GROMACS .gro file of C-alpha atoms in nm:
model
  312
    1UNK     CA    1  13.858  16.541   5.999
    2UNK     CA    2  14.112  16.829   5.913
    3UNK     CA    3  13.938  16.971   5.595
    4UNK     CA    4  14.091  17.321   5.685
    5UNK     CA    5  14.393  17.232   5.815
    6UNK     CA    6  14.690  17.115   5.593
    7UNK     CA    7  14.800  16.763   5.718
    8UNK     CA    8  15.190  16.695   5.783
    9UNK     CA    9  15.341  16.427   5.953
   10UNK     CA   10  15.698  16.567   6.046
   11UNK     CA   11  15.776  16.925   6.128
   12UNK     CA   12  15.971  17.066   5.891
   13UNK     CA   13  15.665  17.209   5.695
   14UNK     CA   14  15.550  17.396   6.004
   15UNK     CA   15  15.889  17.509   6.094
   16UNK     CA   16  15.936  17.674   5.705
   17UNK     CA   17  15.571  17.836   5.781
   18UNK     CA   18  15.690  18.006   6.109
   19UNK     CA   19  16.055  18.086   5.979
   20UNK     CA   20  15.891  18.262   5.714
   21UNK     CA   21  15.708  18.498   5.918
   22UNK     CA   22  15.476  18.635   5.730
   23UNK     CA   23  15.152  18.511   5.900
   24UNK     CA   24  15.072  18.336   6.228
   25UNK     CA   25  15.083  17.992   6.221
   26UNK     CA   26  14.874  17.769   6.424
   27UNK     CA   27  14.964  17.411   6.457
   28UNK     CA   28  14.740  17.123   6.591
   29UNK     CA   29  14.910  16.789   6.739
   30UNK     CA   30  14.739  16.491   6.726
   31UNK     CA   31  14.756  16.099   6.680
   32UNK     CA   32  14.541  15.808   6.554
   33UNK     CA   33  14.488  15.711   6.949
   34UNK     CA   34  14.287  16.056   7.019
   35UNK     CA   35  14.111  16.094   6.676
   36UNK     CA   36  13.802  16.113   6.800
   37UNK     CA   37  13.896  16.400   7.036
   38UNK     CA   38  14.082  16.599   6.768
   39UNK     CA   39  13.759  16.576   6.540
   40UNK     CA   40  13.588  16.742   6.811
   41UNK     CA   41  13.851  17.044   6.832
   42UNK     CA   42  13.843  17.054   6.467
   43UNK     CA   43  13.484  17.111   6.501
   44UNK     CA   44  13.468  17.337   6.792
   45UNK     CA   45  13.712  17.587   6.634
   46UNK     CA   46  13.585  17.588   6.261
   47UNK     CA   47  13.391  17.891   6.311
   48UNK     CA   48  13.697  18.091   6.384
   49UNK     CA   49  13.981  17.874   6.116
   50UNK     CA   50  13.815  17.792   5.847
   51UNK     CA   51  13.822  17.983   5.516
   52UNK     CA   52  14.155  18.205   5.622
   53UNK     CA   53  14.441  18.301   5.462
   54UNK     CA   54  14.585  18.523   5.701
   55UNK     CA   55  14.688  18.214   5.891
   56UNK     CA   56  14.869  17.912   5.829
   57UNK     CA   57  14.685  17.570   5.960
   58UNK     CA   58  14.810  17.283   6.015
   59UNK     CA   59  14.716  16.942   6.147
   60UNK     CA   60  15.050  16.769   6.256
   61UNK     CA   61  15.026  16.365   6.285
   62UNK     CA   62  15.287  16.297   6.545
   63UNK     CA   63  15.220  15.902   6.471
   64UNK     CA   64  15.492  15.867   6.250
   65UNK     CA   65  15.735  16.138   6.461
   66UNK     CA   66  16.009  16.046   6.740
   67UNK     CA   67  15.856  16.065   7.057
   68UNK     CA   68  16.144  16.295   7.156
   69UNK     CA   69  16.124  16.538   6.912
   70UNK     CA   70  15.777  16.605   6.981
   71UNK     CA   71  15.887  16.676   7.351
   72UNK     CA   72  16.118  16.910   7.219
   73UNK     CA   73  15.870  17.098   7.043
   74UNK     CA   74  15.685  17.155   7.378
   75UNK     CA   75  15.399  16.955   7.278
   76UNK     CA   76  15.187  16.832   7.573
   77UNK     CA   77  14.865  16.630   7.611
   78UNK     CA   78  14.734  16.568   7.300
   79UNK     CA   79  14.532  16.696   7.101
   80UNK     CA   80  14.759  17.029   7.187
   81UNK     CA   81  14.757  17.400   6.998
   82UNK     CA   82  15.064  17.589   6.928
   83UNK     CA   83  15.031  17.928   6.803
   84UNK     CA   84  15.317  18.118   6.634
   85UNK     CA   85  15.369  18.480   6.509
   86UNK     CA   86  15.681  18.641   6.359
   87UNK     CA   87  15.875  18.363   6.402
   88UNK     CA   88  15.829  18.337   6.797
   89UNK     CA   89  15.603  18.064   7.001
   90UNK     CA   90  15.330  18.238   7.148
   91UNK     CA   91  15.108  17.980   7.335
   92UNK     CA   92  15.081  17.609   7.335
   93UNK     CA   93  14.784  17.447   7.509
   94UNK     CA   94  14.576  17.131   7.528
   95UNK     CA   95  14.290  17.148   7.300
   96UNK     CA   96  13.927  17.107   7.420
   97UNK     CA   97  13.613  17.128   7.243
   98UNK     CA   98  13.512  17.412   7.445
   99UNK     CA   99  13.477  17.826   7.394
  100UNK     CA  100  13.829  17.826   7.622
  101UNK     CA  101  14.036  17.679   7.352
  102UNK     CA  102  13.848  17.852   7.108
  103UNK     CA  103  13.878  18.218   7.301
  104UNK     CA  104  14.299  18.129   7.331
  105UNK     CA  105  14.327  18.083   6.925
  106UNK     CA  106  14.103  18.415   6.858
  107UNK     CA  107  14.325  18.601   7.127
  108UNK     CA  108  14.633  18.558   6.927
  109UNK     CA  109  14.498  18.547   6.548
  110UNK     CA  110  14.185  18.733   6.575
  111UNK     CA  111  13.847  18.659   6.397
  112UNK     CA  112  13.819  18.643   6.039
  113UNK     CA  113  13.505  18.402   5.951
  114UNK     CA  114  13.465  18.152   5.732
  115UNK     CA  115  13.462  18.316   5.405
  116UNK     CA  116  13.196  18.146   5.155
  117UNK     CA  117  13.248  18.229   4.804
  118UNK     CA  118  12.891  18.400   4.806
  119UNK     CA  119  12.899  18.662   5.106
  120UNK     CA  120  12.531  18.755   5.180
  121UNK     CA  121  12.609  19.088   5.324
  122UNK     CA  122  12.715  19.163   4.915
  123UNK     CA  123  12.362  19.227   4.878
  124UNK     CA  124  12.327  19.481   5.116
  125UNK     CA  125  12.290  19.865   5.018
  126UNK     CA  126  12.598  20.030   5.000
  127UNK     CA  127  12.674  20.299   5.247
  128UNK     CA  128  12.815  20.642   5.092
  129UNK     CA  129  13.153  20.633   5.257
  130UNK     CA  130  13.261  20.954   5.015
  131UNK     CA  131  12.954  21.167   5.188
  132UNK     CA  132  13.099  20.993   5.570
  133UNK     CA  133  13.421  21.098   5.501
  134UNK     CA  134  13.315  21.451   5.447
  135UNK     CA  135  13.100  21.506   5.710
  136UNK     CA  136  13.371  21.355   5.975
  137UNK     CA  137  13.614  21.610   5.807
  138UNK     CA  138  13.383  21.871   5.837
  139UNK     CA  139  13.326  21.809   6.226
  140UNK     CA  140  13.705  21.700   6.326
  141UNK     CA  141  13.899  21.965   6.143
  142UNK     CA  142  14.038  22.195   6.381
  143UNK     CA  143  13.914  22.007   6.700
  144UNK     CA  144  14.147  21.784   6.876
  145UNK     CA  145  13.943  21.705   7.182
  146UNK     CA  146  13.857  21.310   7.162
  147UNK     CA  147  13.536  21.317   7.349
  148UNK     CA  148  13.431  21.595   7.120
  149UNK     CA  149  13.549  21.389   6.813
  150UNK     CA  150  13.478  21.034   6.892
  151UNK     CA  151  13.101  21.129   6.984
  152UNK     CA  152  13.036  21.305   6.642
  153UNK     CA  153  13.208  20.993   6.436
  154UNK     CA  154  12.950  20.759   6.623
  155UNK     CA  155  12.665  20.997   6.532
  156UNK     CA  156  12.773  21.035   6.146
  157UNK     CA  157  12.828  20.672   6.099
  158UNK     CA  158  12.479  20.595   6.288
  159UNK     CA  159  12.299  20.857   6.039
  160UNK     CA  160  12.514  20.740   5.721
  161UNK     CA  161  12.351  20.341   5.787
  162UNK     CA  162  12.024  20.499   5.809
  163UNK     CA  163  12.063  20.714   5.487
  164UNK     CA  164  12.168  20.365   5.310
  165UNK     CA  165  11.858  20.193   5.473
  166UNK     CA  166  12.091  19.980   5.704
  167UNK     CA  167  11.970  19.899   6.026
  168UNK     CA  168  12.234  19.951   6.274
  169UNK     CA  169  12.133  19.922   6.660
  170UNK     CA  170  12.488  20.018   6.781
  171UNK     CA  171  12.806  20.260   6.703
  172UNK     CA  172  13.049  20.374   6.895
  173UNK     CA  173  13.377  20.346   7.053
  174UNK     CA  174  13.557  20.160   7.364
  175UNK     CA  175  13.930  20.315   7.449
  176UNK     CA  176  14.233  20.118   7.599
  177UNK     CA  177  14.271  20.284   7.936
  178UNK     CA  178  14.506  20.171   8.242
  179UNK     CA  179  14.324  20.052   8.553
  180UNK     CA  180  14.572  20.177   8.849
  181UNK     CA  181  14.829  20.474   8.853
  182UNK     CA  182  15.128  20.252   8.852
  183UNK     CA  183  15.308  20.295   8.524
  184UNK     CA  184  15.184  20.089   8.251
  185UNK     CA  185  15.217  20.082   7.871
  186UNK     CA  186  14.918  20.013   7.623
  187UNK     CA  187  15.079  19.664   7.534
  188UNK     CA  188  15.097  19.566   7.935
  189UNK     CA  189  14.677  19.414   7.875
  190UNK     CA  190  14.698  19.304   8.213
  191UNK     CA  191  14.686  19.637   8.395
  192UNK     CA  192  14.401  19.795   8.130
  193UNK     CA  193  14.052  19.773   8.035
  194UNK     CA  194  13.833  19.865   7.742
  195UNK     CA  195  13.590  20.137   7.883
  196UNK     CA  196  13.285  20.265   7.702
  197UNK     CA  197  13.287  20.606   7.539
  198UNK     CA  198  13.075  20.803   7.306
  199UNK     CA  199  12.835  20.616   7.101
  200UNK     CA  200  12.499  20.577   6.965
  201UNK     CA  201  12.235  20.319   7.035
  202UNK     CA  202  12.102  20.138   7.365
  203UNK     CA  203  12.324  20.177   7.678
  204UNK     CA  204  12.582  19.941   7.691
  205UNK     CA  205  12.856  19.712   7.882
  206UNK     CA  206  13.062  19.956   8.073
  207UNK     CA  207  13.355  19.794   8.063
  208UNK     CA  208  13.534  19.510   7.836
  209UNK     CA  209  13.896  19.306   7.937
  210UNK     CA  210  14.132  19.252   7.693
  211UNK     CA  211  14.077  18.949   7.501
  212UNK     CA  212  13.694  18.930   7.584
  213UNK     CA  213  13.434  18.937   7.309
  214UNK     CA  214  13.476  19.078   6.990
  215UNK     CA  215  13.627  19.396   7.109
  216UNK     CA  216  13.880  19.253   7.346
  217UNK     CA  217  13.978  19.031   7.080
  218UNK     CA  218  14.017  19.315   6.783
  219UNK     CA  219  14.226  19.547   7.068
  220UNK     CA  220  14.439  19.250   7.179
  221UNK     CA  221  14.553  19.091   6.834
  222UNK     CA  222  14.611  19.433   6.676
  223UNK     CA  223  14.967  19.371   6.584
  224UNK     CA  224  14.926  19.046   6.444
  225UNK     CA  225  14.635  19.247   6.186
  226UNK     CA  226  14.746  19.556   6.083
  227UNK     CA  227  14.792  19.585   5.692
  228UNK     CA  228  14.974  19.816   5.506
  229UNK     CA  229  14.927  20.094   5.703
  230UNK     CA  230  14.567  20.092   5.754
  231UNK     CA  231  14.448  20.141   6.100
  232UNK     CA  232  14.378  19.794   6.105
  233UNK     CA  233  14.183  19.448   5.966
  234UNK     CA  234  13.835  19.451   6.098
  235UNK     CA  235  13.726  19.190   6.266
  236UNK     CA  236  13.379  19.101   6.066
  237UNK     CA  237  13.135  18.902   6.259
  238UNK     CA  238  12.851  18.728   6.027
  239UNK     CA  239  12.672  18.570   6.319
  240UNK     CA  240  12.785  18.693   6.672
  241UNK     CA  241  12.667  18.339   6.810
  242UNK     CA  242  12.964  18.195   6.615
  243UNK     CA  243  13.219  18.390   6.796
  244UNK     CA  244  13.340  18.236   7.116
  245UNK     CA  245  13.279  18.459   7.429
  246UNK     CA  246  13.122  18.716   7.314
  247UNK     CA  247  12.979  18.966   7.507
  248UNK     CA  248  12.578  19.017   7.492
  249UNK     CA  249  12.518  19.409   7.576
  250UNK     CA  250  12.205  19.412   7.356
  251UNK     CA  251  12.044  19.103   7.254
  252UNK     CA  252  11.901  19.214   6.957
  253UNK     CA  253  12.277  19.218   6.810
  254UNK     CA  254  12.326  18.928   6.575
  255UNK     CA  255  12.644  19.060   6.361
  256UNK     CA  256  12.921  19.303   6.443
  257UNK     CA  257  13.223  19.510   6.299
  258UNK     CA  258  13.470  19.587   6.525
  259UNK     CA  259  13.811  19.805   6.410
  260UNK     CA  260  14.117  19.820   6.597
  261UNK     CA  261  14.216  20.222   6.654
  262UNK     CA  262  14.597  20.265   6.622
  263UNK     CA  263  14.819  20.571   6.631
  264UNK     CA  264  15.172  20.543   6.626
  265UNK     CA  265  15.180  20.179   6.718
  266UNK     CA  266  14.950  20.196   7.013
  267UNK     CA  267  14.610  20.087   7.027
  268UNK     CA  268  14.387  20.370   7.180
  269UNK     CA  269  14.094  20.128   7.160
  270UNK     CA  270  13.801  20.016   6.919
  271UNK     CA  271  13.542  20.132   6.723
  272UNK     CA  272  13.213  19.892   6.726
  273UNK     CA  273  12.908  19.833   6.544
  274UNK     CA  274  12.616  19.614   6.584
  275UNK     CA  275  12.337  19.514   6.351
  276UNK     CA  276  12.010  19.366   6.473
  277UNK     CA  277  12.075  19.095   6.166
  278UNK     CA  278  12.328  18.820   6.053
  279UNK     CA  279  12.569  18.888   5.791
  280UNK     CA  280  12.519  19.273   5.880
  281UNK     CA  281  12.848  19.409   5.728
  282UNK     CA  282  13.030  19.377   5.415
  283UNK     CA  283  13.419  19.416   5.353
  284UNK     CA  284  13.370  19.757   5.187
  285UNK     CA  285  13.228  19.879   5.554
  286UNK     CA  286  13.553  19.768   5.688
  287UNK     CA  287  13.737  19.936   5.430
  288UNK     CA  288  13.499  20.273   5.434
  289UNK     CA  289  13.529  20.280   5.851
  290UNK     CA  290  13.901  20.241   5.837
  291UNK     CA  291  13.909  20.550   5.637
  292UNK     CA  292  13.733  20.735   5.885
  293UNK     CA  293  13.954  20.614   6.140
  294UNK     CA  294  14.272  20.726   5.926
  295UNK     CA  295  14.131  21.089   5.853
  296UNK     CA  296  14.064  21.150   6.224
  297UNK     CA  297  14.257  20.960   6.459
  298UNK     CA  298  14.544  21.175   6.368
  299UNK     CA  299  14.388  21.489   6.440
  300UNK     CA  300  14.280  21.376   6.780
  301UNK     CA  301  14.446  21.458   7.131
  302UNK     CA  302  14.440  21.101   7.291
  303UNK     CA  303  14.660  21.195   7.587
  304UNK     CA  304  14.394  21.184   7.837
  305UNK     CA  305  14.360  20.812   7.777
  306UNK     CA  306  14.679  20.742   8.001
  307UNK     CA  307  14.503  20.846   8.322
  308UNK     CA  308  14.401  20.554   8.521
  309UNK     CA  309  14.017  20.446   8.580
  310UNK     CA  310  13.896  20.365   8.916
  311UNK     CA  311  13.825  20.002   9.000
  312UNK     CA  312  13.624  19.841   9.278
   0.00000   0.00000   0.00000
């Protein structure tokens, strides 16, 4: 029932993982009397959590725990999820076997997807990221305008994939924008939206809420998914239909890769690519696209993104 969760019968192992603060911690609390509900919750979140080594995953069996100790942890009606990061409790919520629970989990730990020993994407032709790097370097060197640079980068990526014989049906950007003239920081996500920027492909969703879809998840979880100075860990989605709350701008999209764009600790937006086939992206795509972001993002002036957009 809990194949991808470490089963514990007291809080000590979870507390140790929380205190280590080296990775997010997800704890699912359950008991024998709610085993059927818990089994459904575990199955519903398998696509989000199974096969991950970037998150500590626990099933806390409270049958043998003191009831007061469980209540002191802030645990509500079972089954119940708690998510911790950097030593702090981010959120606790009733666990149900629907998209609402999975969306809350993704909001805090992002998407990694199950990682089988053999990834079907490994058989894909390689994109020449050295050549792509050279093209982006040529067209962004000496240019600071964010529209000019992101437009050229989106086009360069599109043609690099086409040259490699790798079909993609969308390549482009969404930007983190405030929704009113009232002062807000890029981290106040309830006051901001992801707004469509330059792209290649069919017309796309104009605005996306943070925490919504793959793009929203990539942007909102960037604090957890920053890795060794890179622009961010990519959310690589082998099958978009497995992703809770996926936003279908183009019904043809079957897989997706999204990289958060970070500069000086600020989320500027995301780089998003869609593919009309499942398993359309490789880990080396995440690495190669990360290099592209690291090249042109520091060269670009992003202050215009602080201007508010109009909302209805």
